[in-house]
């Protein structure tokens, strides 16, 4: 990742232009050419520096919900349970953390019923209880990190 | 962004749902990405652009752009700090913690007594654990005696990071 990549990542975390030639517009802003911008984004995605390039969807605006959940998974069983949890499309993220509750994941679904059904299915398949931490108040969310 | 979540749901039209399903994994990396999306859906380029503008305006799309892997940007220390804060004071203090420059997410969440006593969650990202430890000390100082206990759960691995997936 070089300085141009960092500039590009910081720029692309803002609003991507909704115009006919959005990559060209970004390229002109950064003093690059359109094909270079596209090729760099392809490489950043392939290298895993970017996990995605597209819209960030707010399911709450669709009547849905996000829910943080956690499990205490025995180490020997960790990979099996991770595969079970990750298999559900409603699981948006999943992180291993160094705590007795060592697996923390976020569910996102278009209805609260979908969240409940997914939680029950995860418990049934994993054979481990899930603790849920739905947000009661949101004080702050920042969606950008500087490269 | 200090997001007060609006209460009124915004139902999707069939065309909007098809569009979101088509782009949720990523925009085509082509000079005219919205034309490419439209070709697959039988929509004109300008119609795709107009619908995406509308979804942004309604808050169904928070933003369009790059979602970085924070580990790859060097933010290798990701501490989910959790705090047991007096219920009478947690909303006032939560706002203050959320306003700290290094806190990226801050929420009030339910306790699960006796196993889990923490009701305030603040995510702090840093380029080292020492940096996160300093952030946690600053939060601790801010909370003062209203906080009875805290812990920091560092992430050791990303197991999944795909984001929201709507079903077609």
PDB file of C-alpha atoms in Angstrom:
ATOM      1  CA  UNK A   1       0.000   0.000   0.000  1.00  0.00           C
ATOM      2  CA  UNK A   2       1.588   3.298  -1.058  1.00  0.00           C
ATOM      3  CA  UNK A   3       0.625   6.937  -0.515  1.00  0.00           C
ATOM      4  CA  UNK A   4      -1.727   6.933  -3.520  1.00  0.00           C
ATOM      5  CA  UNK A   5      -3.520   3.881  -2.107  1.00  0.00           C
ATOM      6  CA  UNK A   6      -3.931   5.625   1.262  1.00  0.00           C
ATOM      7  CA  UNK A   7      -5.274   8.749  -0.423  1.00  0.00           C
ATOM      8  CA  UNK A   8      -7.619   6.591  -2.460  1.00  0.00           C
ATOM      9  CA  UNK A   9      -8.909   4.662   0.586  1.00  0.00           C
ATOM     10  CA  UNK A  10      -9.523   7.864   2.521  1.00  0.00           C
ATOM     11  CA  UNK A  11     -11.313   9.436  -0.436  1.00  0.00           C
ATOM     12  CA  UNK A  12     -13.391   6.327  -1.149  1.00  0.00           C
ATOM     13  CA  UNK A  13     -14.686   6.131   2.415  1.00  0.00           C
ATOM     14  CA  UNK A  14     -16.562   9.332   1.727  1.00  0.00           C
ATOM     15  CA  UNK A  15     -19.363   9.433  -0.783  1.00  0.00           C
ATOM     16  CA  UNK A  16     -18.584   7.652  -4.025  1.00  0.00           C
ATOM     17  CA  UNK A  17     -19.960   9.852  -6.836  1.00  0.00           C
ATOM     18  CA  UNK A  18     -23.357   8.977  -8.269  1.00  0.00           C
ATOM     19  CA  UNK A  19     -22.462  10.060 -11.776  1.00  0.00           C
ATOM     20  CA  UNK A  20     -21.918   8.266 -15.074  1.00  0.00           C
ATOM     21  CA  UNK A  21     -18.131   8.112 -14.664  1.00  0.00           C
ATOM     22  CA  UNK A  22     -17.562   7.979 -10.896  1.00  0.00           C
ATOM     23  CA  UNK A  23     -14.069   6.439 -11.076  1.00  0.00           C
ATOM     24  CA  UNK A  24     -13.018   9.184 -13.473  1.00  0.00           C
ATOM     25  CA  UNK A  25     -14.299  11.811 -11.041  1.00  0.00           C
ATOM     26  CA  UNK A  26     -12.346  10.234  -8.151  1.00  0.00           C
ATOM     27  CA  UNK A  27      -9.269   9.949 -10.391  1.00  0.00           C
ATOM     28  CA  UNK A  28      -9.420  13.636 -11.337  1.00  0.00           C
ATOM     29  CA  UNK A  29      -9.719  14.618  -7.689  1.00  0.00           C
ATOM     30  CA  UNK A  30      -6.565  12.633  -6.854  1.00  0.00           C
ATOM     31  CA  UNK A  31      -4.539  13.426  -9.980  1.00  0.00           C
ATOM     32  CA  UNK A  32      -4.653   9.785 -11.173  1.00  0.00           C
ATOM     33  CA  UNK A  33      -6.247   8.296 -14.274  1.00  0.00           C
ATOM     34  CA  UNK A  34      -9.473   6.323 -14.342  1.00  0.00           C
ATOM     35  CA  UNK A  35      -7.926   2.930 -15.202  1.00  0.00           C
ATOM     36  CA  UNK A  36      -5.341   3.341 -12.439  1.00  0.00           C
ATOM     37  CA  UNK A  37      -8.070   3.998  -9.870  1.00  0.00           C
ATOM     38  CA  UNK A  38     -10.030   0.919 -10.992  1.00  0.00           C
ATOM     39  CA  UNK A  39      -6.922  -1.286 -11.032  1.00  0.00           C
ATOM     40  CA  UNK A  40      -5.871  -0.092  -7.571  1.00  0.00           C
ATOM     41  CA  UNK A  41      -9.309  -0.797  -6.107  1.00  0.00           C
ATOM     42  CA  UNK A  42      -9.219  -4.300  -7.668  1.00  0.00           C
ATOM     43  CA  UNK A  43      -5.848  -4.923  -6.044  1.00  0.00           C
ATOM     44  CA  UNK A  44      -6.889  -3.522  -2.642  1.00  0.00           C
ATOM     45  CA  UNK A  45      -9.899  -5.873  -2.700  1.00  0.00           C
ATOM     46  CA  UNK A  46      -7.801  -8.853  -3.839  1.00  0.00           C
ATOM     47  CA  UNK A  47      -5.240  -8.161  -1.090  1.00  0.00           C
ATOM     48  CA  UNK A  48      -7.985  -7.855   1.536  1.00  0.00           C
ATOM     49  CA  UNK A  49      -7.132  -4.226   2.391  1.00  0.00           C
ATOM     50  CA  UNK A  50     -10.714  -3.422   1.443  1.00  0.00           C
ATOM     51  CA  UNK A  51     -13.321  -5.931   2.537  1.00  0.00           C
ATOM     52  CA  UNK A  52     -15.907  -4.486   0.179  1.00  0.00           C
ATOM     53  CA  UNK A  53     -16.550  -1.663  -2.259  1.00  0.00           C
ATOM     54  CA  UNK A  54     -20.200  -0.727  -2.427  1.00  0.00           C
ATOM     55  CA  UNK A  55     -23.129   0.455  -0.338  1.00  0.00           C
ATOM     56  CA  UNK A  56     -23.324   0.248   3.450  1.00  0.00           C
ATOM     57  CA  UNK A  57     -26.924  -0.750   4.172  1.00  0.00           C
ATOM     58  CA  UNK A  58     -28.773   0.433   7.278  1.00  0.00           C
ATOM     59  CA  UNK A  59     -31.312  -2.365   7.906  1.00  0.00           C
ATOM     60  CA  UNK A  60     -32.945  -0.407  10.709  1.00  0.00           C
ATOM     61  CA  UNK A  61     -34.347   1.943   8.067  1.00  0.00           C
ATOM     62  CA  UNK A  62     -36.079  -1.059   6.529  1.00  0.00           C
ATOM     63  CA  UNK A  63     -37.739  -2.010   9.807  1.00  0.00           C
ATOM     64  CA  UNK A  64     -34.992  -4.504  10.586  1.00  0.00           C
ATOM     65  CA  UNK A  65     -32.370  -4.640  13.283  1.00  0.00           C
ATOM     66  CA  UNK A  66     -28.757  -5.272  14.172  1.00  0.00           C
ATOM     67  CA  UNK A  67     -27.969  -7.381  17.220  1.00  0.00           C
ATOM     68  CA  UNK A  68     -24.621  -8.046  18.878  1.00  0.00           C
ATOM     69  CA  UNK A  69     -24.330 -11.572  20.259  1.00  0.00           C
ATOM     70  CA  UNK A  70     -21.654 -13.611  22.021  1.00  0.00           C
ATOM     71  CA  UNK A  71     -20.802 -17.191  22.868  1.00  0.00           C
ATOM     72  CA  UNK A  72     -18.327 -18.987  25.137  1.00  0.00           C
ATOM     73  CA  UNK A  73     -16.921 -21.591  22.747  1.00  0.00           C
ATOM     74  CA  UNK A  74     -14.537 -24.331  23.937  1.00  0.00           C
ATOM     75  CA  UNK A  75     -11.185 -23.901  22.119  1.00  0.00           C
ATOM     76  CA  UNK A  76     -11.322 -27.404  20.663  1.00  0.00           C
ATOM     77  CA  UNK A  77     -14.690 -26.624  19.118  1.00  0.00           C
ATOM     78  CA  UNK A  78     -13.893 -23.108  17.942  1.00  0.00           C
ATOM     79  CA  UNK A  79     -13.451 -23.689  14.195  1.00  0.00           C
ATOM     80  CA  UNK A  80     -16.558 -25.876  13.945  1.00  0.00           C
ATOM     81  CA  UNK A  81     -18.702 -23.267  15.690  1.00  0.00           C
ATOM     82  CA  UNK A  82     -17.190 -20.404  13.659  1.00  0.00           C
ATOM     83  CA  UNK A  83     -18.155 -22.237  10.463  1.00  0.00           C
ATOM     84  CA  UNK A  84     -21.714 -22.730  11.736  1.00  0.00           C
ATOM     85  CA  UNK A  85     -22.126 -19.081  12.734  1.00  0.00           C
ATOM     86  CA  UNK A  86     -20.527 -17.713   9.547  1.00  0.00           C
ATOM     87  CA  UNK A  87     -22.778 -19.882   7.398  1.00  0.00           C
ATOM     88  CA  UNK A  88     -25.817 -17.708   8.220  1.00  0.00           C
ATOM     89  CA  UNK A  89     -26.246 -14.805   5.768  1.00  0.00           C
ATOM     90  CA  UNK A  90     -27.695 -12.706   8.613  1.00  0.00           C
ATOM     91  CA  UNK A  91     -24.289 -12.792  10.351  1.00  0.00           C
ATOM     92  CA  UNK A  92     -22.645  -9.614   9.066  1.00  0.00           C
ATOM     93  CA  UNK A  93     -19.422  -9.784  11.117  1.00  0.00           C
ATOM     94  CA  UNK A  94     -17.846 -12.234  13.494  1.00  0.00           C
ATOM     95  CA  UNK A  95     -14.763 -11.663  15.668  1.00  0.00           C
ATOM     96  CA  UNK A  96     -12.695 -13.880  17.938  1.00  0.00           C
ATOM     97  CA  UNK A  97     -11.949 -12.043  21.204  1.00  0.00           C
ATOM     98  CA  UNK A  98      -9.731 -12.897  24.158  1.00  0.00           C
ATOM     99  CA  UNK A  99     -12.333 -13.456  26.864  1.00  0.00           C
ATOM    100  CA  UNK A 100     -14.390 -16.322  28.253  1.00  0.00           C
ATOM    101  CA  UNK A 101     -17.029 -15.058  25.795  1.00  0.00           C
ATOM    102  CA  UNK A 102     -14.629 -15.586  22.897  1.00  0.00           C
ATOM    103  CA  UNK A 103     -16.858 -15.276  19.819  1.00  0.00           C
ATOM    104  CA  UNK A 104     -18.711 -11.992  19.140  1.00  0.00           C
ATOM    105  CA  UNK A 105     -20.859 -11.533  16.092  1.00  0.00           C
ATOM    106  CA  UNK A 106     -23.354  -9.053  14.689  1.00  0.00           C
ATOM    107  CA  UNK A 107     -26.621 -10.137  13.134  1.00  0.00           C
ATOM    108  CA  UNK A 108     -28.381  -7.896  10.639  1.00  0.00           C
ATOM    109  CA  UNK A 109     -31.829  -8.751   9.354  1.00  0.00           C
ATOM    110  CA  UNK A 110     -34.823  -7.066   7.836  1.00  0.00           C
ATOM    111  CA  UNK A 111     -37.168  -8.081  10.651  1.00  0.00           C
ATOM    112  CA  UNK A 112     -36.678  -8.715  14.375  1.00  0.00           C
ATOM    113  CA  UNK A 113     -38.239 -12.160  13.765  1.00  0.00           C
ATOM    114  CA  UNK A 114     -35.374 -13.036  11.397  1.00  0.00           C
ATOM    115  CA  UNK A 115     -32.898 -12.117  14.147  1.00  0.00           C
ATOM    116  CA  UNK A 116     -34.652 -14.355  16.688  1.00  0.00           C
ATOM    117  CA  UNK A 117     -34.964 -17.252  14.262  1.00  0.00           C
ATOM    118  CA  UNK A 118     -31.263 -17.026  13.356  1.00  0.00           C
ATOM    119  CA  UNK A 119     -30.222 -16.910  17.009  1.00  0.00           C
ATOM    120  CA  UNK A 120     -32.277 -20.004  17.791  1.00  0.00           C
ATOM    121  CA  UNK A 121     -30.875 -21.828  14.765  1.00  0.00           C
ATOM    122  CA  UNK A 122     -27.290 -20.968  15.789  1.00  0.00           C
ATOM    123  CA  UNK A 123     -27.883 -22.233  19.322  1.00  0.00           C
ATOM    124  CA  UNK A 124     -29.439 -25.440  18.027  1.00  0.00           C
ATOM    125  CA  UNK A 125     -26.667 -26.167  15.528  1.00  0.00           C
ATOM    126  CA  UNK A 126     -23.770 -25.130  17.743  1.00  0.00           C
ATOM    127  CA  UNK A 127     -25.197 -26.618  20.934  1.00  0.00           C
ATOM    128  CA  UNK A 128     -23.974 -23.551  22.849  1.00  0.00           C
ATOM    129  CA  UNK A 129     -26.117 -20.792  24.378  1.00  0.00           C
ATOM    130  CA  UNK A 130     -25.933 -17.341  22.783  1.00  0.00           C
ATOM    131  CA  UNK A 131     -26.016 -14.161  24.878  1.00  0.00           C
ATOM    132  CA  UNK A 132     -27.566 -11.203  23.082  1.00  0.00           C
ATOM    133  CA  UNK A 133     -26.647  -7.550  23.457  1.00  0.00           C
ATOM    134  CA  UNK A 134     -29.137  -5.551  21.385  1.00  0.00           C
ATOM    135  CA  UNK A 135     -28.332  -1.860  21.518  1.00  0.00           C
ATOM    136  CA  UNK A 136     -30.543   0.135  23.852  1.00  0.00           C
ATOM    137  CA  UNK A 137     -29.001   3.491  22.967  1.00  0.00           C
ATOM    138  CA  UNK A 138     -26.551   4.518  20.264  1.00  0.00           C
ATOM    139  CA  UNK A 139     -24.286   7.322  21.421  1.00  0.00           C
ATOM    140  CA  UNK A 140     -21.849   7.436  18.508  1.00  0.00           C
ATOM    141  CA  UNK A 141     -20.911   5.541  15.340  1.00  0.00           C
ATOM    142  CA  UNK A 142     -17.976   6.460  13.100  1.00  0.00           C
ATOM    143  CA  UNK A 143     -17.867   4.588   9.835  1.00  0.00           C
ATOM    144  CA  UNK A 144     -14.450   5.704   8.635  1.00  0.00           C
ATOM    145  CA  UNK A 145     -10.866   4.979   9.618  1.00  0.00           C
ATOM    146  CA  UNK A 146      -7.985   6.949   8.151  1.00  0.00           C
ATOM    147  CA  UNK A 147      -5.469   4.899   6.178  1.00  0.00           C
TER     148      UNK A 147
ATOM    149  CA  UNK B   1     -22.169  10.823  12.813  1.00  0.00           C
ATOM    150  CA  UNK B   2     -24.411  10.954  15.821  1.00  0.00           C
ATOM    151  CA  UNK B   3     -27.101   8.708  14.486  1.00  0.00           C
ATOM    152  CA  UNK B   4     -30.467   9.031  16.089  1.00  0.00           C
ATOM    153  CA  UNK B   5     -32.166   6.059  14.483  1.00  0.00           C
ATOM    154  CA  UNK B   6     -35.416   7.137  12.867  1.00  0.00           C
ATOM    155  CA  UNK B   7     -38.389   5.049  13.875  1.00  0.00           C
ATOM    156  CA  UNK B   8     -40.400   4.964  10.681  1.00  0.00           C
ATOM    157  CA  UNK B   9     -39.382   1.996   8.526  1.00  0.00           C
ATOM    158  CA  UNK B  10     -38.823   2.645   4.847  1.00  0.00           C
ATOM    159  CA  UNK B  11     -40.197  -0.264   2.840  1.00  0.00           C
ATOM    160  CA  UNK B  12     -38.380  -1.093  -0.378  1.00  0.00           C
ATOM    161  CA  UNK B  13     -40.072  -1.258  -3.738  1.00  0.00           C
ATOM    162  CA  UNK B  14     -39.432  -4.447  -5.707  1.00  0.00           C
ATOM    163  CA  UNK B  15     -37.078  -2.542  -8.010  1.00  0.00           C
ATOM    164  CA  UNK B  16     -35.150  -1.057  -5.060  1.00  0.00           C
ATOM    165  CA  UNK B  17     -34.775  -4.479  -3.471  1.00  0.00           C
ATOM    166  CA  UNK B  18     -33.471  -5.958  -6.732  1.00  0.00           C
ATOM    167  CA  UNK B  19     -31.010  -3.077  -7.028  1.00  0.00           C
ATOM    168  CA  UNK B  20     -29.704  -3.455  -3.461  1.00  0.00           C
ATOM    169  CA  UNK B  21     -29.348  -7.220  -3.846  1.00  0.00           C
ATOM    170  CA  UNK B  22     -27.388  -6.604  -7.068  1.00  0.00           C
ATOM    171  CA  UNK B  23     -24.929  -4.150  -5.495  1.00  0.00           C
ATOM    172  CA  UNK B  24     -24.648  -5.270  -1.859  1.00  0.00           C
ATOM    173  CA  UNK B  25     -21.599  -7.482  -2.521  1.00  0.00           C
ATOM    174  CA  UNK B  26     -19.904  -4.682  -4.410  1.00  0.00           C
ATOM    175  CA  UNK B  27     -20.172  -2.293  -7.332  1.00  0.00           C
ATOM    176  CA  UNK B  28     -18.805  -3.467 -10.693  1.00  0.00           C
ATOM    177  CA  UNK B  29     -15.282  -2.140 -11.198  1.00  0.00           C
ATOM    178  CA  UNK B  30     -15.999  -0.743 -14.646  1.00  0.00           C
ATOM    179  CA  UNK B  31     -15.807   2.838 -15.941  1.00  0.00           C
ATOM    180  CA  UNK B  32     -19.632   3.027 -15.956  1.00  0.00           C
ATOM    181  CA  UNK B  33     -20.633   0.862 -12.986  1.00  0.00           C
ATOM    182  CA  UNK B  34     -24.225   2.098 -12.795  1.00  0.00           C
ATOM    183  CA  UNK B  35     -24.813   1.313 -16.461  1.00  0.00           C
ATOM    184  CA  UNK B  36     -23.464  -2.227 -15.897  1.00  0.00           C
ATOM    185  CA  UNK B  37     -25.800  -2.708 -12.906  1.00  0.00           C
ATOM    186  CA  UNK B  38     -28.728  -1.360 -14.918  1.00  0.00           C
ATOM    187  CA  UNK B  39     -28.037  -3.687 -17.844  1.00  0.00           C
ATOM    188  CA  UNK B  40     -28.469  -6.696 -15.542  1.00  0.00           C
ATOM    189  CA  UNK B  41     -31.697  -5.347 -14.090  1.00  0.00           C
ATOM    190  CA  UNK B  42     -33.285  -3.863 -17.187  1.00  0.00           C
ATOM    191  CA  UNK B  43     -32.896  -0.318 -15.857  1.00  0.00           C
ATOM    192  CA  UNK B  44     -31.406   2.731 -17.495  1.00  0.00           C
ATOM    193  CA  UNK B  45     -28.152   4.064 -16.041  1.00  0.00           C
ATOM    194  CA  UNK B  46     -29.819   7.299 -14.890  1.00  0.00           C
ATOM    195  CA  UNK B  47     -32.587   5.319 -13.213  1.00  0.00           C
ATOM    196  CA  UNK B  48     -30.011   3.331 -11.190  1.00  0.00           C
ATOM    197  CA  UNK B  49     -28.292   6.578 -10.157  1.00  0.00           C
ATOM    198  CA  UNK B  50     -31.596   8.192  -9.211  1.00  0.00           C
ATOM    199  CA  UNK B  51     -32.683   5.184  -7.118  1.00  0.00           C
ATOM    200  CA  UNK B  52     -29.352   5.063  -5.276  1.00  0.00           C
ATOM    201  CA  UNK B  53     -29.610   8.810  -4.538  1.00  0.00           C
ATOM    202  CA  UNK B  54     -33.078   8.252  -3.166  1.00  0.00           C
ATOM    203  CA  UNK B  55     -31.965   5.302  -0.970  1.00  0.00           C
ATOM    204  CA  UNK B  56     -29.119   7.457   0.388  1.00  0.00           C
ATOM    205  CA  UNK B  57     -31.518  10.324   1.084  1.00  0.00           C
ATOM    206  CA  UNK B  58     -33.845   7.961   2.971  1.00  0.00           C
ATOM    207  CA  UNK B  59     -30.956   6.562   5.010  1.00  0.00           C
ATOM    208  CA  UNK B  60     -31.424   3.009   3.724  1.00  0.00           C
ATOM    209  CA  UNK B  61     -27.879   3.316   2.367  1.00  0.00           C
ATOM    210  CA  UNK B  62     -25.541   4.974   4.872  1.00  0.00           C
ATOM    211  CA  UNK B  63     -22.895   5.637   2.265  1.00  0.00           C
ATOM    212  CA  UNK B  64     -21.402   4.155  -0.888  1.00  0.00           C
ATOM    213  CA  UNK B  65     -17.707   3.493  -0.996  1.00  0.00           C
ATOM    214  CA  UNK B  66     -14.823   1.481   0.369  1.00  0.00           C
ATOM    215  CA  UNK B  67     -15.164  -0.639   3.490  1.00  0.00           C
ATOM    216  CA  UNK B  68     -11.593  -1.135   4.700  1.00  0.00           C
ATOM    217  CA  UNK B  69     -10.300  -4.053   6.705  1.00  0.00           C
ATOM    218  CA  UNK B  70      -9.011  -2.156   9.733  1.00  0.00           C
ATOM    219  CA  UNK B  71      -6.239  -4.705  10.385  1.00  0.00           C
ATOM    220  CA  UNK B  72      -4.867  -4.044   6.892  1.00  0.00           C
ATOM    221  CA  UNK B  73      -4.808  -0.285   7.620  1.00  0.00           C
ATOM    222  CA  UNK B  74      -2.547  -0.981  10.595  1.00  0.00           C
ATOM    223  CA  UNK B  75      -5.248  -0.810  13.262  1.00  0.00           C
ATOM    224  CA  UNK B  76      -4.153  -4.135  14.663  1.00  0.00           C
ATOM    225  CA  UNK B  77      -5.297  -3.457  18.233  1.00  0.00           C
ATOM    226  CA  UNK B  78      -9.078  -3.434  18.440  1.00  0.00           C
ATOM    227  CA  UNK B  79     -10.336  -3.214  21.958  1.00  0.00           C
ATOM    228  CA  UNK B  80     -13.993  -3.540  22.795  1.00  0.00           C
ATOM    229  CA  UNK B  81     -14.017  -1.760  26.140  1.00  0.00           C
ATOM    230  CA  UNK B  82     -16.987  -2.561  28.366  1.00  0.00           C
ATOM    231  CA  UNK B  83     -18.040  -0.621  31.447  1.00  0.00           C
ATOM    232  CA  UNK B  84     -20.410  -1.091  34.368  1.00  0.00           C
ATOM    233  CA  UNK B  85     -21.855   2.410  34.652  1.00  0.00           C
ATOM    234  CA  UNK B  86     -24.483   3.700  37.047  1.00  0.00           C
ATOM    235  CA  UNK B  87     -27.868   3.492  35.285  1.00  0.00           C
ATOM    236  CA  UNK B  88     -28.789   7.042  36.278  1.00  0.00           C
ATOM    237  CA  UNK B  89     -25.684   8.462  34.629  1.00  0.00           C
ATOM    238  CA  UNK B  90     -25.004   6.140  31.707  1.00  0.00           C
ATOM    239  CA  UNK B  91     -26.806   8.203  29.042  1.00  0.00           C
ATOM    240  CA  UNK B  92     -25.000  11.427  29.913  1.00  0.00           C
ATOM    241  CA  UNK B  93     -21.647   9.649  30.189  1.00  0.00           C
ATOM    242  CA  UNK B  94     -22.249   7.546  27.067  1.00  0.00           C
ATOM    243  CA  UNK B  95     -22.599  10.747  25.032  1.00  0.00           C
ATOM    244  CA  UNK B  96     -19.328  12.022  26.494  1.00  0.00           C
ATOM    245  CA  UNK B  97     -17.460   8.757  25.815  1.00  0.00           C
ATOM    246  CA  UNK B  98     -18.846   8.663  22.254  1.00  0.00           C
ATOM    247  CA  UNK B  99     -17.477  12.162  21.686  1.00  0.00           C
ATOM    248  CA  UNK B 100     -13.879  11.069  22.427  1.00  0.00           C
ATOM    249  CA  UNK B 101     -11.925  11.184  19.156  1.00  0.00           C
ATOM    250  CA  UNK B 102     -10.655   7.594  19.283  1.00  0.00           C
ATOM    251  CA  UNK B 103     -14.004   5.932  20.045  1.00  0.00           C
ATOM    252  CA  UNK B 104     -15.545   4.594  16.831  1.00  0.00           C
ATOM    253  CA  UNK B 105     -18.711   3.020  18.268  1.00  0.00           C
ATOM    254  CA  UNK B 106     -20.423   3.626  21.586  1.00  0.00           C
ATOM    255  CA  UNK B 107     -23.624   1.956  22.761  1.00  0.00           C
ATOM    256  CA  UNK B 108     -25.667   1.149  25.853  1.00  0.00           C
ATOM    257  CA  UNK B 109     -26.507  -2.560  25.945  1.00  0.00           C
ATOM    258  CA  UNK B 110     -28.228  -4.874  28.452  1.00  0.00           C
ATOM    259  CA  UNK B 111     -26.432  -6.544  31.345  1.00  0.00           C
ATOM    260  CA  UNK B 112     -26.663 -10.318  31.843  1.00  0.00           C
ATOM    261  CA  UNK B 113     -26.265 -10.694  35.584  1.00  0.00           C
ATOM    262  CA  UNK B 114     -24.461 -12.403  37.190  1.00  0.00           C
ATOM    263  CA  UNK B 115     -22.259 -13.303  34.180  1.00  0.00           C
ATOM    264  CA  UNK B 116     -22.037  -9.927  32.506  1.00  0.00           C
ATOM    265  CA  UNK B 117     -22.278  -6.695  34.455  1.00  0.00           C
ATOM    266  CA  UNK B 118     -21.306  -4.209  31.727  1.00  0.00           C
ATOM    267  CA  UNK B 119     -23.859  -1.854  30.169  1.00  0.00           C
ATOM    268  CA  UNK B 120     -21.671   0.594  28.187  1.00  0.00           C
ATOM    269  CA  UNK B 121     -19.657  -0.581  25.174  1.00  0.00           C
ATOM    270  CA  UNK B 122     -17.030   1.640  23.526  1.00  0.00           C
ATOM    271  CA  UNK B 123     -14.867   0.395  20.646  1.00  0.00           C
ATOM    272  CA  UNK B 124     -11.348   1.802  20.534  1.00  0.00           C
ATOM    273  CA  UNK B 125      -9.049   1.104  17.590  1.00  0.00           C
ATOM    274  CA  UNK B 126      -5.300   1.604  17.782  1.00  0.00           C
ATOM    275  CA  UNK B 127      -2.084   0.704  16.026  1.00  0.00           C
ATOM    276  CA  UNK B 128      -0.829  -1.024  19.206  1.00  0.00           C
ATOM    277  CA  UNK B 129      -2.243  -2.373  22.467  1.00  0.00           C
ATOM    278  CA  UNK B 130      -0.362   0.389  24.294  1.00  0.00           C
ATOM    279  CA  UNK B 131      -2.365   2.947  22.314  1.00  0.00           C
ATOM    280  CA  UNK B 132      -5.646   1.222  23.169  1.00  0.00           C
ATOM    281  CA  UNK B 133      -4.601   0.981  26.828  1.00  0.00           C
ATOM    282  CA  UNK B 134      -4.083   4.751  26.864  1.00  0.00           C
ATOM    283  CA  UNK B 135      -7.530   5.242  25.292  1.00  0.00           C
ATOM    284  CA  UNK B 136      -9.089   3.002  27.930  1.00  0.00           C
ATOM    285  CA  UNK B 137      -7.382   5.000  30.693  1.00  0.00           C
ATOM    286  CA  UNK B 138      -8.877   8.189  29.239  1.00  0.00           C
ATOM    287  CA  UNK B 139     -12.365   6.654  29.202  1.00  0.00           C
ATOM    288  CA  UNK B 140     -11.876   5.450  32.777  1.00  0.00           C
ATOM    289  CA  UNK B 141     -10.896   8.952  33.892  1.00  0.00           C
ATOM    290  CA  UNK B 142     -13.945  10.412  32.187  1.00  0.00           C
ATOM    291  CA  UNK B 143     -16.344   7.937  33.800  1.00  0.00           C
ATOM    292  CA  UNK B 144     -14.861   8.392  37.261  1.00  0.00           C
ATOM    293  CA  UNK B 145     -16.740   6.945  40.229  1.00  0.00           C
ATOM    294  CA  UNK B 146     -19.900   6.324  38.146  1.00  0.00           C
ATOM    295  CA  UNK B 147     -18.117   3.240  36.801  1.00  0.00           C
ATOM    296  CA  UNK B 148     -17.715   0.236  39.095  1.00  0.00           C
ATOM    297  CA  UNK B 149     -15.766  -2.122  36.827  1.00  0.00           C
ATOM    298  CA  UNK B 150     -14.521  -2.483  33.272  1.00  0.00           C
ATOM    299  CA  UNK B 151     -12.815  -4.911  30.926  1.00  0.00           C
ATOM    300  CA  UNK B 152     -11.265  -4.771  27.443  1.00  0.00           C
ATOM    301  CA  UNK B 153     -11.858  -7.555  24.929  1.00  0.00           C
ATOM    302  CA  UNK B 154      -9.245  -7.479  22.186  1.00  0.00           C
ATOM    303  CA  UNK B 155     -10.106  -9.048  18.873  1.00  0.00           C
ATOM    304  CA  UNK B 156      -7.689 -11.808  17.909  1.00  0.00           C
ATOM    305  CA  UNK B 157      -9.124 -12.679  14.496  1.00  0.00           C
ATOM    306  CA  UNK B 158     -11.752 -11.532  12.006  1.00  0.00           C
ATOM    307  CA  UNK B 159     -13.871 -14.628  11.402  1.00  0.00           C
ATOM    308  CA  UNK B 160     -16.292 -12.924   9.009  1.00  0.00           C
ATOM    309  CA  UNK B 161     -16.815  -9.418   7.633  1.00  0.00           C
ATOM    310  CA  UNK B 162     -19.317  -9.438   4.810  1.00  0.00           C
ATOM    311  CA  UNK B 163     -21.722  -6.752   5.971  1.00  0.00           C
ATOM    312  CA  UNK B 164     -25.485  -6.773   5.568  1.00  0.00           C
ATOM    313  CA  UNK B 165     -26.995  -9.244   3.096  1.00  0.00           C
ATOM    314  CA  UNK B 166     -30.546  -8.705   1.934  1.00  0.00           C
ATOM    315  CA  UNK B 167     -32.343 -11.626   0.355  1.00  0.00           C
ATOM    316  CA  UNK B 168     -33.776 -11.298  -3.127  1.00  0.00           C
TER     317      UNK B 168
END
